[in-house]
Structures are given as structure tokens and as C-alpha cells.
Amino acid sequence: MADQQEILSGLAEIVNEETGLDPAEVQMDKSFTDDLDIDSLSMMTIVVNAEEKFGVRIPDDEVKNLATVGDAVNFIQSNQG
């Protein structure tokens, strides 16, 4: 199982591939929409890629609760395996 830092790094890579954002910008306290300017279409792609990378299922109705990078990291961490 990946630890918090590994998930954050993996998520940063996924965000970088989808949006071109510098992975260093992807911090635990950053909001996907407000700070990173990620739209809903990009967010869905990021979710699908994260599901594949970490072997977790992120239900569509859960995505709206993942406001910050930290929310997503914590969700992945508690749902993997």
C-alpha cells in the first residue's frame, strides 16, 4: 500500500500529465478548482487515472467531496487494498 507521500507524488504526476501543472504545485492544501484551476472534465480524467494507478474505486458521487488534493490523498489512502 502506498503511503501519503507516495499517493501525493503519484497524484501530482497524474495532474501534471492531464493539465501540464508543475507537480510541485500539487500540495495537500490546494483546492483542485480554486488553486489548481482544474475543470470537471479534467477532474474526471484525473480520477480515472488515480483509480488505475492506486487500485481504488472512487464513486462519482464521492468525487464532489474531494475538494482539495489532501481530500483525494486521504480517500485513496483509506480505500486502497
PDB file of C-alpha atoms in Angstrom:
ATOM      1  CA  MET A   1       0.000   0.000   0.000  1.00  0.00           C
ATOM      2  CA  ALA A   2       1.172   3.484  -0.861  1.00  0.00           C
ATOM      3  CA  ASP A   3       1.774   5.951   1.942  1.00  0.00           C
ATOM      4  CA  GLN A   4       0.561   9.544   1.933  1.00  0.00           C
ATOM      5  CA  GLN A   5       3.696  10.917   0.270  1.00  0.00           C
ATOM      6  CA  GLU A   6       3.658   8.248  -2.473  1.00  0.00           C
ATOM      7  CA  ILE A   7      -0.009   8.965  -3.188  1.00  0.00           C
ATOM      8  CA  LEU A   8       0.653  12.715  -3.291  1.00  0.00           C
ATOM      9  CA  SER A   9       3.563  12.197  -5.708  1.00  0.00           C
ATOM     10  CA  GLY A  10       1.508   9.859  -7.896  1.00  0.00           C
ATOM     11  CA  LEU A  11      -1.418  12.253  -7.920  1.00  0.00           C
ATOM     12  CA  ALA A  12       0.916  15.140  -8.795  1.00  0.00           C
ATOM     13  CA  GLU A  13       2.202  13.138 -11.799  1.00  0.00           C
ATOM     14  CA  ILE A  14      -1.362  12.441 -12.946  1.00  0.00           C
ATOM     15  CA  VAL A  15      -2.334  16.118 -12.593  1.00  0.00           C
ATOM     16  CA  ASN A  16       0.817  17.121 -14.487  1.00  0.00           C
ATOM     17  CA  GLU A  17       0.023  14.722 -17.353  1.00  0.00           C
ATOM     18  CA  GLU A  18      -3.562  15.988 -17.597  1.00  0.00           C
ATOM     19  CA  THR A  19      -3.031  19.729 -17.105  1.00  0.00           C
ATOM     20  CA  GLY A  20       0.665  20.490 -17.534  1.00  0.00           C
ATOM     21  CA  LEU A  21       0.813  21.897 -13.997  1.00  0.00           C
ATOM     22  CA  ASP A  22       4.144  21.642 -12.223  1.00  0.00           C
ATOM     23  CA  PRO A  23       3.906  18.652  -9.841  1.00  0.00           C
ATOM     24  CA  ALA A  24       5.390  20.878  -7.105  1.00  0.00           C
ATOM     25  CA  GLU A  25       2.164  22.936  -7.266  1.00  0.00           C
ATOM     26  CA  VAL A  26       0.100  19.904  -6.242  1.00  0.00           C
ATOM     27  CA  GLN A  27       0.106  20.278  -2.448  1.00  0.00           C
ATOM     28  CA  MET A  28      -2.167  18.733   0.203  1.00  0.00           C
ATOM     29  CA  ASP A  29      -3.910  22.046   0.986  1.00  0.00           C
ATOM     30  CA  LYS A  30      -4.558  23.065  -2.631  1.00  0.00           C
ATOM     31  CA  SER A  31      -8.098  23.116  -3.981  1.00  0.00           C
ATOM     32  CA  PHE A  32      -8.454  21.367  -7.334  1.00  0.00           C
ATOM     33  CA  THR A  33     -10.788  24.045  -8.701  1.00  0.00           C
ATOM     34  CA  ASP A  34      -9.774  27.233  -6.880  1.00  0.00           C
ATOM     35  CA  ASP A  35      -5.999  26.822  -6.624  1.00  0.00           C
ATOM     36  CA  LEU A  36      -5.150  24.442  -9.459  1.00  0.00           C
ATOM     37  CA  ASP A  37      -7.887  25.596 -11.857  1.00  0.00           C
ATOM     38  CA  ILE A  38      -8.918  22.047 -12.776  1.00  0.00           C
ATOM     39  CA  ASP A  39     -12.292  21.775 -14.506  1.00  0.00           C
ATOM     40  CA  SER A  40     -14.758  18.921 -14.060  1.00  0.00           C
ATOM     41  CA  LEU A  41     -13.722  17.141 -17.272  1.00  0.00           C
ATOM     42  CA  SER A  42     -10.045  17.138 -16.285  1.00  0.00           C
ATOM     43  CA  MET A  43     -11.027  16.075 -12.774  1.00  0.00           C
ATOM     44  CA  MET A  44     -12.842  13.002 -14.127  1.00  0.00           C
ATOM     45  CA  THR A  45      -9.743  12.037 -16.127  1.00  0.00           C
ATOM     46  CA  ILE A  46      -7.582  12.513 -13.046  1.00  0.00           C
ATOM     47  CA  VAL A  47      -9.985  10.334 -11.018  1.00  0.00           C
ATOM     48  CA  VAL A  48      -9.934   7.517 -13.616  1.00  0.00           C
ATOM     49  CA  ASN A  49      -6.131   7.609 -13.791  1.00  0.00           C
ATOM     50  CA  ALA A  50      -5.859   7.640  -9.988  1.00  0.00           C
ATOM     51  CA  GLU A  51      -8.212   4.652  -9.771  1.00  0.00           C
ATOM     52  CA  GLU A  52      -5.984   2.724 -12.168  1.00  0.00           C
ATOM     53  CA  LYS A  53      -2.716   3.813 -10.554  1.00  0.00           C
ATOM     54  CA  PHE A  54      -3.739   3.095  -6.954  1.00  0.00           C
ATOM     55  CA  GLY A  55      -6.249   0.276  -7.468  1.00  0.00           C
ATOM     56  CA  VAL A  56      -9.122   2.107  -5.780  1.00  0.00           C
ATOM     57  CA  ARG A  57     -12.688   2.841  -6.801  1.00  0.00           C
ATOM     58  CA  ILE A  58     -13.741   6.482  -6.480  1.00  0.00           C
ATOM     59  CA  PRO A  59     -17.529   6.632  -6.971  1.00  0.00           C
ATOM     60  CA  ASP A  60     -18.861   9.576  -8.991  1.00  0.00           C
ATOM     61  CA  ASP A  61     -20.880  10.822  -6.007  1.00  0.00           C
ATOM     62  CA  GLU A  62     -17.671  10.854  -3.929  1.00  0.00           C
ATOM     63  CA  VAL A  63     -15.694  12.982  -6.399  1.00  0.00           C
ATOM     64  CA  LYS A  64     -17.572  16.157  -5.408  1.00  0.00           C
ATOM     65  CA  ASN A  65     -16.321  15.668  -1.829  1.00  0.00           C
ATOM     66  CA  LEU A  66     -12.697  15.681  -2.967  1.00  0.00           C
ATOM     67  CA  ALA A  67     -12.255  19.454  -2.931  1.00  0.00           C
ATOM     68  CA  THR A  68      -8.569  19.515  -2.081  1.00  0.00           C
ATOM     69  CA  VAL A  69      -5.579  17.415  -3.025  1.00  0.00           C
ATOM     70  CA  GLY A  70      -5.451  16.286   0.612  1.00  0.00           C
ATOM     71  CA  ASP A  71      -9.056  15.067   0.425  1.00  0.00           C
ATOM     72  CA  ALA A  72      -8.158  12.922  -2.585  1.00  0.00           C
ATOM     73  CA  VAL A  73      -4.941  11.604  -0.992  1.00  0.00           C
ATOM     74  CA  ASN A  74      -6.783  10.656   2.211  1.00  0.00           C
ATOM     75  CA  PHE A  75      -9.630   8.995   0.278  1.00  0.00           C
ATOM     76  CA  ILE A  76      -7.180   6.941  -1.800  1.00  0.00           C
ATOM     77  CA  GLN A  77      -5.123   6.031   1.248  1.00  0.00           C
ATOM     78  CA  SER A  78      -8.134   4.770   3.208  1.00  0.00           C
ATOM     79  CA  ASN A  79      -9.680   2.883   0.262  1.00  0.00           C
ATOM     80  CA  GLN A  80      -6.701   1.087  -1.241  1.00  0.00           C
ATOM     81  CA  GLY A  81      -6.093  -2.606  -0.827  1.00  0.00           C
TER      82      GLY A  81
END
